[in-house]
């Protein structure tokens, strides 16, 4: 079968021929119907060898997956052949206290979380193995190409926002920094979960056009004047819930400078920025946290929001042979919403 692999440090990902896997005990083999292209893949491929902490090379990329069941290994019988599914990506041990809560993203097993496309072979291939049936969510009537980004861009955004639900509601302001794959979905989730006013900030006017289309009330260019403009938009009160999908020094700084008293700052982007926390470093009662992906129940919930018509993912599609181009376009900031590979 064809697969897109990161083969050697510093190399571009390439399409290669590898054997089609077969499911072992408890595993499910999927024919991949859609695989999302995430900015985190660019971070993986930019990681210098001494800091690289992902799966051994060559690594088949793709941690956002939709597919149909082909066959199941011994002991797996809940999903008949041809069932369309989405894949929950942060595979944990399934047994520890975090996994018992469905938070496999925070699995405490020594082996840790081992997601497809990050630690083991992923979805950028004609077929993929899923390690356990509990990592499948029925797709039912949803279109796989439209829905595949729900498994990370949607799930991660939903988990981050769900944890700040007490800061949403009448009269509140929410800010999304970075209106890309995650951010454009986050705007829609914020609208669905009851933020009164949603502000989007991005360095690109065109990304802000998409932000407005999907429901942002105000759009702000993320430059030196952004903090003042956001201050004016909130009549000086500041922003109640801030979601940073970039996470650089500059964007976490912006988040800190516009937070309201009692505000929530959630750092999702892998930009390595640091925000000082301490007496008077942030507005009083402000909380700062970072999040990784989401829980199994979060995935069911964000899929429900999509099924209810509350989330529309903007997608551009590429065939598998063209996947390297999709990554180039993402790196150049040319993708609006999510690039999706259709093998
Ligand atoms: P993307 O490339 O689709 O979107 C990033 C957006 O940020 C773009 O619209 C870009 O124009 C904008 N941007 C860049 N610099 C900016 C700045 N200084 N100020 C404002 N906007 C800026 O990326 P994505 O796939 O949506 O991923 C976003 C980030 O989230 C990445 O760092 C990714 O690795 C990370 N991520 C984290 C998790 C997690 O679990 N924590 C999960 C998925 C992705
Ligand atoms: Zn991702
Ligand atoms: Zn676990």
Short mmCIF file of C-alpha atoms and ligand atoms in Angstrom, two decimals:
data_model
loop_
_atom_site.label_atom_id
_atom_site.label_comp_id
_atom_site.label_asym_id
_atom_site.label_seq_id
_atom_site.Cartn_x
_atom_site.Cartn_y
_atom_site.Cartn_z
CA UNK A 1 0.00 0.00 0.00
CA UNK A 2 1.02 3.66 -0.37
CA UNK A 3 1.91 5.68 2.76
CA UNK A 4 3.32 9.12 3.47
CA UNK A 5 6.37 8.77 5.69
CA UNK A 6 8.83 11.00 7.46
CA UNK A 7 11.88 8.94 6.56
CA UNK A 8 14.97 10.76 7.86
CA UNK A 9 15.74 13.86 9.97
CA UNK A 10 15.45 17.06 8.01
CA UNK A 11 13.99 15.33 4.92
CA UNK A 12 10.65 16.19 3.29
CA UNK A 13 7.95 13.54 3.87
CA UNK A 14 7.64 11.15 0.91
CA UNK A 15 5.13 8.65 -0.44
CA UNK A 16 6.49 5.10 -0.24
CA UNK A 17 5.22 1.55 -0.80
CA UNK A 18 4.97 -0.57 2.36
CA UNK A 19 3.18 -3.84 3.18
CA UNK A 20 -0.48 -3.59 4.15
CA UNK A 21 -0.74 -4.44 7.88
CA UNK A 22 -3.07 -7.09 9.28
CA UNK A 23 -4.88 -6.80 12.62
CA UNK A 24 -3.53 -8.63 15.65
CA UNK A 25 -5.52 -9.44 18.81
CA UNK A 26 -7.92 -6.59 19.71
CA UNK A 27 -6.87 -4.49 16.71
CA UNK A 28 -8.97 -3.14 13.85
CA UNK A 29 -7.79 -2.58 10.28
CA UNK A 30 -9.28 0.48 8.57
CA UNK A 31 -9.28 1.57 4.96
CA UNK A 32 -8.47 5.23 5.42
CA UNK A 33 -11.09 7.57 3.93
CA UNK A 34 -9.58 10.85 5.17
CA UNK A 35 -6.49 12.01 7.09
CA UNK A 36 -5.98 15.55 8.41
CA UNK A 37 -2.77 17.57 8.03
CA UNK A 38 -1.91 19.16 11.40
CA UNK A 39 0.66 21.85 12.16
CA UNK A 40 2.03 19.53 14.87
CA UNK A 41 3.37 17.30 12.06
CA UNK A 42 5.54 20.25 11.00
CA UNK A 43 6.82 20.53 14.60
CA UNK A 44 7.63 16.78 14.57
CA UNK A 45 9.59 17.12 11.32
CA UNK A 46 11.35 20.29 12.57
CA UNK A 47 12.49 18.60 15.78
CA UNK A 48 16.31 18.24 15.92
CA UNK A 49 17.51 14.64 16.41
CA UNK A 50 18.63 15.30 20.01
CA UNK A 51 15.14 16.52 20.99
CA UNK A 52 13.14 14.09 18.85
CA UNK A 53 10.74 12.14 21.09
CA UNK A 54 8.36 10.64 18.54
CA UNK A 55 8.10 7.25 16.84
CA UNK A 56 11.09 5.62 15.15
CA UNK A 57 11.80 6.62 11.56
CA UNK A 58 10.48 5.93 9.02
CA UNK A 59 7.21 7.14 10.58
CA UNK A 60 3.90 7.05 8.71
CA UNK A 61 2.36 10.46 9.52
CA UNK A 62 -1.28 11.35 10.20
CA UNK A 63 -2.94 11.60 13.61
CA UNK A 64 -6.38 12.72 12.37
CA UNK A 65 -8.07 9.66 10.89
CA UNK A 66 -11.38 8.56 9.40
CA UNK A 67 -11.91 5.19 7.77
CA UNK A 68 -14.11 2.19 7.22
CA UNK A 69 -13.58 -1.10 9.00
CA UNK A 70 -11.96 -3.78 6.83
CA UNK A 71 -11.40 -6.53 9.41
CA UNK A 72 -10.80 -7.05 13.12
CA UNK A 73 -8.33 -9.21 15.01
CA UNK A 74 -9.20 -11.92 17.56
CA UNK A 75 -11.29 -10.50 20.42
CA UNK A 76 -12.48 -7.45 18.48
CA UNK A 77 -16.06 -7.82 17.24
CA UNK A 78 -17.98 -4.60 17.95
CA UNK A 79 -17.48 -2.99 14.53
CA UNK A 80 -18.66 -5.02 11.53
CA UNK A 81 -16.84 -4.67 8.20
CA UNK A 82 -17.72 -1.48 6.28
CA UNK A 83 -18.64 0.54 9.41
CA UNK A 84 -17.49 4.16 8.91
CA UNK A 85 -15.58 5.48 11.94
CA UNK A 86 -13.44 8.28 13.33
CA UNK A 87 -10.30 7.44 15.30
CA UNK A 88 -9.63 8.81 18.79
CA UNK A 89 -5.91 9.59 18.50
CA UNK A 90 -4.32 9.90 21.97
CA UNK A 91 -4.02 6.17 22.59
CA UNK A 92 -3.33 5.43 26.26
CA UNK A 93 -3.11 2.21 28.25
CA UNK A 94 -6.88 2.18 28.88
CA UNK A 95 -6.38 1.11 32.50
CA UNK A 96 -4.71 3.85 34.58
CA UNK A 97 -6.70 6.47 36.53
CA UNK A 98 -6.57 9.05 33.70
CA UNK A 99 -7.64 6.49 31.11
CA UNK A 100 -10.45 5.39 33.45
CA UNK A 101 -11.79 8.95 33.16
CA UNK A 102 -11.54 8.68 29.37
CA UNK A 103 -8.58 11.08 29.50
CA UNK A 104 -6.21 8.82 27.61
CA UNK A 105 -4.50 12.04 26.48
CA UNK A 106 -3.08 12.18 30.02
CA UNK A 107 -2.34 8.46 30.41
CA UNK A 108 0.03 7.89 33.35
CA UNK A 109 1.29 4.48 32.23
CA UNK A 110 5.11 4.49 31.94
CA UNK A 111 4.79 3.73 28.22
CA UNK A 112 2.64 6.89 27.95
CA UNK A 113 0.38 8.07 25.15
CA UNK A 114 1.29 6.47 21.81
CA UNK A 115 -0.78 8.15 19.07
CA UNK A 116 -0.89 6.95 15.48
CA UNK A 117 1.12 9.24 13.21
CA UNK A 118 3.18 10.48 16.16
CA UNK A 119 4.45 7.36 17.97
CA UNK A 120 3.29 4.53 15.72
CA UNK A 121 2.14 4.24 12.08
CA UNK A 122 -0.61 6.76 11.32
CA UNK A 123 -3.38 7.62 8.89
CA UNK A 124 -1.50 8.99 5.85
CA UNK A 125 -1.79 5.63 4.13
CA UNK A 126 -4.32 3.52 2.31
CA UNK A 127 -4.82 1.36 5.41
CA UNK A 128 -4.11 1.83 9.12
CA UNK A 129 -4.22 -0.29 12.26
CA UNK A 130 -6.19 0.93 15.28
CA UNK A 131 -4.92 -0.61 18.52
CA UNK A 132 -8.30 -1.03 20.28
CA UNK A 133 -12.01 -0.76 19.50
CA UNK A 134 -12.51 1.83 22.26
CA UNK A 135 -10.56 4.25 20.03
CA UNK A 136 -13.29 4.20 17.37
CA UNK A 137 -16.29 6.53 17.25
CA UNK A 138 -19.07 5.75 14.74
CA UNK A 139 -19.20 8.33 11.97
CA UNK A 140 -22.79 7.46 11.01
CA UNK A 141 -24.13 10.09 8.60
CA UNK A 142 -21.15 12.47 8.70
CA UNK A 143 -18.89 12.92 5.69
CA UNK A 144 -15.38 11.63 6.55
CA UNK A 145 -13.58 14.47 4.73
CA UNK A 146 -15.63 17.09 6.59
CA UNK A 147 -15.40 15.29 9.91
CA UNK A 148 -11.83 14.01 10.11
CA UNK A 149 -10.44 17.22 11.63
CA UNK A 150 -12.84 16.79 14.54
CA UNK A 151 -10.46 14.11 15.87
CA UNK A 152 -7.73 16.65 16.68
CA UNK A 153 -8.45 20.22 15.53
CA UNK A 154 -12.00 19.81 16.87
CA UNK A 155 -11.24 17.61 19.88
CA UNK A 156 -8.31 19.73 21.11
CA UNK A 157 -10.30 22.95 20.73
CA UNK A 158 -13.35 21.44 22.41
CA UNK A 159 -11.32 20.14 25.36
CA UNK A 160 -9.58 23.51 25.85
CA UNK A 161 -12.86 25.43 25.69
CA UNK A 162 -14.86 22.95 27.77
CA UNK A 163 -12.40 23.48 30.63
CA UNK A 164 -13.20 27.22 30.52
CA UNK A 165 -16.97 26.85 30.36
CA UNK A 166 -17.42 28.72 33.64
CA UNK A 167 -15.88 31.78 31.93
CA UNK A 168 -18.37 31.74 29.03
CA UNK A 169 -21.97 32.98 29.03
CA UNK A 170 -23.88 36.28 28.86
CA UNK A 171 -21.67 39.35 28.60
CA UNK A 172 -18.42 37.45 28.24
CA UNK A 173 -15.59 37.95 25.75
CA UNK A 174 -13.55 35.11 24.31
CA UNK A 175 -10.38 35.47 22.23
CA UNK A 176 -8.99 32.99 19.72
CA UNK A 177 -5.35 33.64 18.74
CA UNK A 178 -4.49 31.90 15.45
CA UNK A 179 -7.49 31.27 13.18
CA UNK A 180 -6.05 28.21 11.43
CA UNK A 181 -7.06 24.55 11.51
CA UNK A 182 -7.78 24.55 15.25
CA UNK A 183 -8.74 28.21 15.63
CA UNK A 184 -11.48 28.31 12.99
CA UNK A 185 -13.18 25.36 14.70
CA UNK A 186 -12.64 26.88 18.16
CA UNK A 187 -14.55 30.01 17.09
CA UNK A 188 -17.55 27.83 16.20
CA UNK A 189 -17.36 25.82 19.44
CA UNK A 190 -17.24 29.05 21.46
CA UNK A 191 -20.36 30.27 19.67
CA UNK A 192 -22.06 26.91 20.30
CA UNK A 193 -21.12 26.86 24.01
CA UNK A 194 -22.35 30.37 24.69
CA UNK A 195 -19.54 32.93 24.56
CA UNK A 196 -21.28 36.28 23.98
CA UNK A 197 -18.58 37.92 21.92
CA UNK A 198 -15.82 36.07 20.08
CA UNK A 199 -12.72 37.97 18.96
CA UNK A 200 -10.22 36.40 16.56
CA UNK A 201 -6.60 37.53 16.20
CA UNK A 202 -4.28 36.38 13.42
CA UNK A 203 -1.33 37.78 11.48
CA UNK A 204 -3.13 37.12 8.19
CA UNK A 205 -6.05 39.22 6.89
CA UNK A 206 -7.21 36.23 4.84
CA UNK A 207 -7.31 33.92 7.86
CA UNK A 208 -9.36 36.59 9.60
CA UNK A 209 -11.82 36.57 6.70
CA UNK A 210 -12.38 32.85 7.38
CA UNK A 211 -12.69 33.64 11.10
CA UNK A 212 -15.47 36.11 10.36
CA UNK A 213 -17.22 33.65 8.03
CA UNK A 214 -17.32 30.99 10.76
CA UNK A 215 -18.69 33.36 13.39
CA UNK A 216 -16.08 35.67 14.95
CA UNK A 217 -17.71 38.96 15.95
CA UNK A 218 -14.47 40.96 15.76
CA UNK A 219 -11.21 40.33 13.92
CA UNK A 220 -7.92 41.86 14.97
CA UNK A 221 -4.56 41.79 13.20
CA UNK A 222 -2.05 40.36 15.70
CA UNK A 223 0.47 43.22 15.65
CA UNK A 224 1.77 45.66 18.31
CA UNK A 225 -1.56 47.50 18.34
CA UNK A 226 -3.61 44.32 18.97
CA UNK A 227 -3.71 44.56 22.78
CA UNK A 228 -5.02 48.13 22.65
CA UNK A 229 -7.64 47.25 20.07
CA UNK A 230 -8.84 44.25 22.09
CA UNK A 231 -8.92 46.46 25.18
CA UNK A 232 -11.21 48.88 23.34
CA UNK A 233 -13.44 46.05 22.08
CA UNK A 234 -13.98 44.85 25.67
CA UNK A 235 -14.51 48.41 26.97
CA UNK A 236 -11.42 48.03 29.14
CA UNK A 237 -12.72 44.98 31.03
CA UNK A 238 -10.45 42.48 29.27
CA UNK A 239 -11.10 39.03 27.85
CA UNK A 240 -12.67 36.29 29.99
CA UNK A 241 -11.38 33.26 28.10
CA UNK A 242 -8.35 33.25 25.82
CA UNK A 243 -7.28 30.34 23.61
CA UNK A 244 -3.81 30.64 22.12
CA UNK A 245 -3.40 28.35 19.12
CA UNK A 246 0.08 29.67 18.34
CA UNK A 247 1.79 29.65 21.74
CA UNK A 248 4.86 31.74 20.93
CA UNK A 249 6.44 34.30 23.28
CA UNK A 250 4.59 37.00 21.38
CA UNK A 251 1.13 35.40 21.47
CA UNK A 252 1.22 34.28 25.11
CA UNK A 253 2.35 37.84 25.87
CA UNK A 254 -0.70 39.17 24.01
CA UNK A 255 -2.90 36.74 25.95
CA UNK A 256 -1.48 37.94 29.28
CA UNK A 257 -1.87 41.60 28.37
CA UNK A 258 -5.59 41.37 27.49
CA UNK A 259 -6.86 38.93 30.16
CA UNK A 260 -9.67 40.06 32.46
CA UNK A 261 -9.65 39.64 36.24
CA UNK A 262 -10.78 36.01 36.75
CA UNK A 263 -9.74 35.36 33.15
CA UNK A 264 -8.70 31.98 31.77
CA UNK A 265 -5.70 31.67 29.48
CA UNK A 266 -5.32 28.36 27.67
CA UNK A 267 -2.11 27.70 25.74
CA UNK A 268 -2.63 25.09 23.03
CA UNK A 269 -0.08 26.06 20.36
CA UNK A 270 3.32 24.40 20.46
CA UNK A 271 5.26 27.67 20.12
CA UNK A 272 7.33 27.24 23.27
CA UNK A 273 6.39 30.69 24.66
CA UNK A 274 6.36 31.24 28.44
CA UNK A 275 3.99 33.42 30.44
CA UNK A 276 5.09 34.50 33.93
CA UNK A 277 2.70 33.58 36.74
CA UNK A 278 3.05 35.17 40.18
CA UNK A 279 1.73 37.95 42.35
CA UNK A 280 0.59 40.82 40.07
CA UNK A 281 2.23 39.14 37.05
CA UNK A 282 -1.23 38.54 35.56
CA UNK A 283 -4.56 40.15 36.47
CA UNK A 284 -5.83 38.90 39.85
CA UNK A 285 -7.54 35.51 39.84
CA UNK A 286 -6.41 34.77 36.27
CA UNK A 287 -5.58 31.15 35.59
CA UNK A 288 -3.15 29.89 32.98
CA UNK A 289 -3.04 26.33 31.68
CA UNK A 290 -1.87 24.32 28.75
CA UNK A 291 -3.81 21.41 27.28
CA UNK A 292 -3.02 18.37 25.18
CA UNK A 293 -5.66 16.91 22.82
CA UNK A 294 -8.86 15.71 24.61
CA UNK A 295 -10.73 12.86 26.26
CA UNK A 296 -12.72 10.09 24.64
CA UNK A 297 -16.01 11.60 25.79
CA UNK A 298 -14.91 15.02 24.45
CA UNK A 299 -14.62 13.42 21.00
CA UNK A 300 -18.17 12.07 21.16
CA UNK A 301 -19.38 15.53 22.24
CA UNK A 302 -17.59 17.49 19.53
CA UNK A 303 -18.91 15.01 16.94
CA UNK A 304 -22.41 15.65 18.32
CA UNK A 305 -21.92 19.41 17.82
CA UNK A 306 -20.93 18.77 14.19
CA UNK A 307 -23.89 16.45 13.67
CA UNK A 308 -26.15 19.20 15.03
CA UNK A 309 -24.79 21.50 12.30
CA UNK A 310 -22.89 23.74 14.74
CA UNK A 311 -19.41 23.08 13.31
CA UNK A 312 -18.43 23.36 9.65
CA UNK A 313 -14.81 22.54 8.93
CA UNK A 314 -13.26 24.41 6.00
CA UNK A 315 -11.25 21.85 4.03
CA UNK A 316 -9.00 21.60 1.00
CA UNK A 317 -8.40 18.07 -0.22
CA UNK A 318 -5.34 16.38 -1.73
CA UNK A 319 -4.77 12.82 -2.96
CA UNK A 320 -2.16 10.84 -1.00
CA UNK A 321 0.44 11.21 -3.76
CA UNK A 322 0.09 14.99 -3.35
CA UNK A 323 0.38 14.98 0.48
CA UNK A 324 3.89 16.55 0.46
CA UNK A 325 2.33 19.57 -1.30
CA UNK A 326 -0.30 19.85 1.44
CA UNK A 327 2.48 20.06 4.06
CA UNK A 328 4.31 22.69 2.01
CA UNK A 329 1.15 24.77 1.74
CA UNK A 330 0.56 24.49 5.50
CA UNK A 331 4.13 25.58 6.26
CA UNK A 332 3.69 28.58 3.94
CA UNK A 333 0.44 29.63 5.67
CA UNK A 334 -1.59 28.94 2.51
CA UNK A 335 -4.11 26.46 3.98
CA UNK A 336 -7.47 27.88 5.09
CA UNK A 337 -9.05 25.63 7.68
CA UNK A 338 -7.69 22.08 7.31
CA UNK A 339 -5.90 20.27 4.50
CA UNK A 340 -7.28 16.73 4.25
CA UNK A 341 -5.63 13.81 2.45
CA UNK A 342 -8.04 11.47 0.67
CA UNK A 343 -6.08 8.26 -0.08
P1 LIG B 1 -2.40 26.23 11.41
O1 LIG B 1 -1.11 26.47 10.71
O2 LIG B 1 -3.55 25.68 10.65
O3 LIG B 1 -2.91 27.60 12.09
C1 LIG B 1 -2.07 28.49 12.77
C2 LIG B 1 -2.66 29.90 12.61
O4 LIG B 1 -1.94 30.80 13.45
C3 LIG B 1 -2.58 30.44 11.19
O5 LIG B 1 -3.83 30.98 10.80
C4 LIG B 1 -1.51 31.54 11.30
O6 LIG B 1 -1.72 32.61 10.37
C5 LIG B 1 -1.70 31.99 12.73
N1 LIG B 1 -0.54 32.66 13.32
C6 LIG B 1 0.77 32.39 13.15
N2 LIG B 1 1.54 33.24 13.90
C7 LIG B 1 0.67 34.04 14.55
C8 LIG B 1 0.84 35.11 15.49
N3 LIG B 1 2.06 35.53 15.89
N4 LIG B 1 -0.27 35.72 15.97
C9 LIG B 1 -1.51 35.31 15.58
N5 LIG B 1 -1.72 34.31 14.70
C10 LIG B 1 -0.65 33.69 14.20
O7 LIG B 1 -2.04 25.30 12.66
P2 LIG B 1 -3.00 24.29 13.48
O8 LIG B 1 -2.94 22.94 12.85
O9 LIG B 1 -4.31 24.96 13.73
O10 LIG B 1 -2.18 24.17 14.86
C11 LIG B 1 -2.07 25.31 15.71
C12 LIG B 1 -1.08 25.02 16.83
O11 LIG B 1 -1.64 24.11 17.76
C13 LIG B 1 0.24 24.38 16.38
O12 LIG B 1 1.29 24.88 17.20
C14 LIG B 1 0.01 22.92 16.66
O13 LIG B 1 1.22 22.21 16.80
C15 LIG B 1 -0.75 23.02 17.95
N6 LIG B 1 -1.56 21.86 18.34
C16 LIG B 1 -1.59 21.58 19.66
C17 LIG B 1 -2.39 20.55 20.12
C18 LIG B 1 -2.46 20.24 21.58
O14 LIG B 1 -3.00 19.20 21.94
N7 LIG B 1 -1.96 21.09 22.46
C19 LIG B 1 -3.14 19.80 19.21
C20 LIG B 1 -3.10 20.13 17.85
C21 LIG B 1 -2.31 21.19 17.42
ZN1 LIG B 2 -2.50 17.64 15.68
ZN1 LIG B 3 -3.49 5.03 30.86
#
